CSV table of C-alpha atoms and ligand atoms in Angstrom, one decimal:
chain,number,residue,atom,x,y,z
A,1,MET,CA,22.2,10.2,13.5
A,2,SER,CA,22.5,9.6,9.9
A,3,THR,CA,19.8,10.5,7.4
A,4,ILE,CA,17.3,8.0,6.0
A,5,PHE,CA,19.1,8.5,2.6
A,6,THR,CA,22.5,7.6,4.2
A,7,GLN,CA,20.8,4.5,5.6
A,8,ILE,CA,19.8,3.6,2.0
A,9,VAL,CA,23.4,4.3,0.7
A,10,GLU,CA,24.7,2.0,3.5
A,11,GLY,CA,22.1,-0.7,2.6
A,12,GLU,CA,20.6,-0.5,6.0
A,13,ILE,CA,17.1,0.2,4.7
A,14,PRO,CA,15.9,-1.1,1.4
A,15,ALA,CA,15.3,1.1,-1.7
A,16,ARG,CA,14.8,0.5,-5.4
A,17,ILE,CA,18.1,1.7,-6.6
A,18,VAL,CA,18.2,2.5,-10.3
A,19,TYR,CA,21.7,3.8,-10.7
A,20,GLU,CA,24.8,4.0,-8.6
A,21,ASP,CA,28.4,5.2,-9.0
A,22,GLU,CA,31.3,6.2,-6.8
A,23,THR,CA,29.7,9.5,-5.5
A,24,THR,CA,26.0,9.3,-6.3
A,25,VAL,CA,22.9,7.1,-6.2
A,26,ALA,CA,19.5,7.3,-7.8
A,27,PHE,CA,16.4,5.4,-6.3
A,28,LEU,CA,12.7,5.5,-6.6
A,29,ASP,CA,10.9,7.8,-4.3
A,30,ALA,CA,8.9,5.7,-1.7
A,31,ASN,CA,5.8,8.0,-2.0
A,32,PRO,CA,5.9,8.9,-5.7
A,33,LEU,CA,4.2,12.0,-7.1
A,34,SER,CA,3.9,10.2,-10.4
A,35,PRO,CA,5.1,6.8,-11.7
A,36,GLY,CA,8.9,6.8,-12.0
A,37,HIS,CA,9.5,9.6,-9.5
A,38,THR,CA,13.2,9.2,-8.8
A,39,LEU,CA,15.6,10.8,-6.3
A,40,VAL,CA,19.2,11.5,-7.1
A,41,ILE,CA,21.6,12.1,-4.1
A,42,PRO,CA,25.2,12.5,-3.3
A,43,LYS,CA,26.3,9.4,-1.2
A,44,ASP,CA,27.9,11.7,1.4
A,45,GLU,CA,25.6,13.7,3.5
A,46,TYR,CA,25.2,17.4,2.7
A,47,GLU,CA,22.2,19.2,4.0
A,48,ARG,CA,21.9,22.0,1.4
A,49,LEU,CA,23.1,22.6,-2.1
A,50,ASP,CA,25.7,25.2,-1.0
A,51,ASP,CA,27.2,22.5,1.3
A,52,VAL,CA,28.0,20.2,-1.7
A,53,PRO,CA,31.7,20.5,-2.9
A,54,ASP,CA,32.2,21.4,-6.4
A,55,ASP,CA,33.5,18.0,-7.6
A,56,VAL,CA,30.5,16.3,-6.0
A,57,ALA,CA,28.1,18.9,-7.5
A,58,THR,CA,29.7,18.0,-10.9
A,59,ASP,CA,29.0,14.3,-10.4
A,60,LEU,CA,25.5,15.0,-9.0
A,61,TYR,CA,24.6,16.9,-12.2
A,62,ALA,CA,26.1,14.2,-14.4
A,63,THR,CA,23.8,11.7,-12.7
A,64,ILE,CA,20.7,13.9,-13.0
A,65,HIS,CA,21.6,14.5,-16.7
A,66,ARG,CA,21.9,10.7,-17.2
A,67,MET,CA,18.7,9.8,-15.2
A,68,VAL,CA,16.2,12.3,-16.7
A,69,PRO,CA,16.0,10.6,-20.1
A,70,ALA,CA,16.1,7.2,-18.5
A,71,VAL,CA,13.1,8.0,-16.2
A,72,GLU,CA,11.3,9.7,-19.0
A,73,ASP,CA,11.7,6.8,-21.5
A,74,ALA,CA,10.8,4.2,-18.8
A,75,VAL,CA,7.3,5.7,-18.2
A,76,ASP,CA,6.8,7.3,-21.5
A,77,ALA,CA,6.6,10.8,-19.9
A,78,ASP,CA,6.0,13.9,-21.9
A,79,ALA,CA,8.3,15.9,-19.6
A,80,THR,CA,9.8,16.0,-16.2
A,81,THR,CA,9.9,18.5,-13.4
A,82,VAL,CA,13.4,18.4,-11.9
A,83,ALA,CA,13.7,20.2,-8.6
A,84,PHE,CA,15.4,20.5,-5.2
A,85,ASN,CA,13.6,21.5,-2.1
A,86,ASN,CA,16.7,23.4,-0.7
A,87,GLY,CA,16.1,24.0,3.0
A,88,GLU,CA,13.3,23.4,5.4
A,89,ALA,CA,11.3,26.6,4.5
A,90,ALA,CA,11.2,25.3,0.9
A,91,GLY,CA,9.7,22.0,2.0
A,92,GLN,CA,12.9,20.0,2.4
A,93,GLU,CA,12.1,17.2,4.8
A,94,VAL,CA,15.1,15.0,4.5
A,95,PRO,CA,18.3,17.0,5.4
A,96,HIS,CA,20.4,15.2,2.7
A,97,VAL,CA,20.6,17.0,-0.7
A,98,HIS,CA,18.3,15.2,-3.1
A,99,CYS,CA,17.0,16.0,-6.6
A,100,HIS,CA,13.5,15.1,-7.5
A,101,ILE,CA,13.0,13.9,-11.1
A,102,VAL,CA,9.2,13.8,-11.4
A,103,PRO,CA,7.8,12.5,-14.7
A,104,ARG,CA,5.1,14.7,-16.2
A,105,PHE,CA,2.3,14.1,-18.5
A,106,GLU,CA,0.2,16.5,-20.8
A,107,ASP,CA,-3.0,15.8,-18.8
A,108,ASP,CA,-1.5,15.6,-15.2
A,109,ASP,CA,-2.9,19.1,-14.2
A,110,ALA,CA,0.0,19.6,-11.8
A,111,GLY,CA,1.0,22.9,-13.4
A,112,PRO,CA,4.4,24.5,-13.4
A,113,ILE,CA,6.5,25.3,-10.2
A,114,HIS,CA,5.1,28.8,-10.6
A,115,ALA,CA,1.7,27.3,-9.5
A,116,MET,CA,3.2,27.1,-5.9
A,117,PHE,CA,3.0,30.8,-5.5
A,118,GLY,CA,-0.5,32.3,-5.3
A,119,GLN,CA,0.8,35.9,-4.9
A,120,ARG,CA,3.9,37.4,-6.6
A,121,PRO,CA,5.8,40.4,-5.3
A,122,GLU,CA,5.4,43.6,-7.3
A,123,LEU,CA,9.0,44.9,-7.8
A,124,ASP,CA,9.8,48.1,-9.7
A,125,ASP,CA,12.8,48.5,-11.9
A,126,ASP,CA,14.9,50.1,-9.1
A,127,GLU,CA,14.3,47.2,-6.8
A,128,LEU,CA,15.1,44.7,-9.5
A,129,ASP,CA,18.3,46.5,-10.4
A,130,GLU,CA,19.3,46.6,-6.7
A,131,LEU,CA,18.5,42.8,-6.4
A,132,ALA,CA,20.5,42.0,-9.5
A,133,ASP,CA,23.5,44.0,-8.3
A,134,ASP,CA,23.4,42.4,-4.8
A,135,ILE,CA,23.2,38.8,-6.2
A,136,GLU,CA,25.9,39.5,-8.8
A,137,SER,CA,28.2,40.8,-6.1
A,138,ARG,CA,27.8,37.5,-4.1
A,139,ALA,CA,28.1,35.1,-7.1
B,201,5GP,P1,11.8,16.5,0.4
B,201,5GP,O1,10.4,16.9,0.9
B,201,5GP,O2,12.7,16.4,1.5
B,201,5GP,O3,12.2,17.3,-0.8
B,201,5GP,O4,11.6,15.0,-0.2
B,201,5GP,C1,11.9,13.9,0.5
B,201,5GP,C2,11.4,12.8,-0.4
B,201,5GP,O5,12.0,11.5,0.1
B,201,5GP,C3,9.9,12.5,-0.4
B,201,5GP,O6,9.4,12.6,-1.7
B,201,5GP,C4,9.6,11.2,0.2
B,201,5GP,O7,8.5,10.5,-0.4
B,201,5GP,C5,11.0,10.5,0.0
B,201,5GP,N1,11.3,9.5,1.1
B,201,5GP,C6,11.2,9.7,2.4
B,201,5GP,N2,11.7,8.6,3.0
B,201,5GP,C7,12.0,7.8,2.1
B,201,5GP,C8,12.5,6.4,2.1
B,201,5GP,O8,12.7,5.9,3.2
B,201,5GP,N3,12.7,5.7,1.0
B,201,5GP,C9,12.5,6.4,-0.3
B,201,5GP,N4,12.8,5.7,-1.3
B,201,5GP,N5,12.0,7.6,-0.3
B,201,5GP,C10,11.8,8.3,0.8
């Protein structure tokens, strides 16, 4: 069963497509968080960011880079929050990689991504060093 976004790519369900090239598509989110909320996806179906091949990741970033100013200009936004919900535990509902470009305004009161986390872990220097080493060894 293909994802709802693949159905958009295939033209099986309608969407307000605002940009398309060989590997990526951008279209308006059907339930926008703010006017101009746009999704950028690879045409091929990959569930998570680490499933995306390098060349497609390059194209995906190029489209994000192109669309951020286009979206900001279209709605006269002061800024944008640009984010991926990468995996179900992070709130990803559609299992097809998609980047949210959400226009932001000085008075929108939505806060930074940091506002999602009520409590933050207390990590001492040793724990931070260990984490940095571990992540570095896997990069
Ligand atoms: P997620 O929670 O997976 O990061 O975000 C999925 C996004 O896709 C949501 O913001 C939701 O509004 C949007 N969405 C879900 N179904 C459709 C659809 O059929 N068409 C469009 N244009 N957007 C959709």
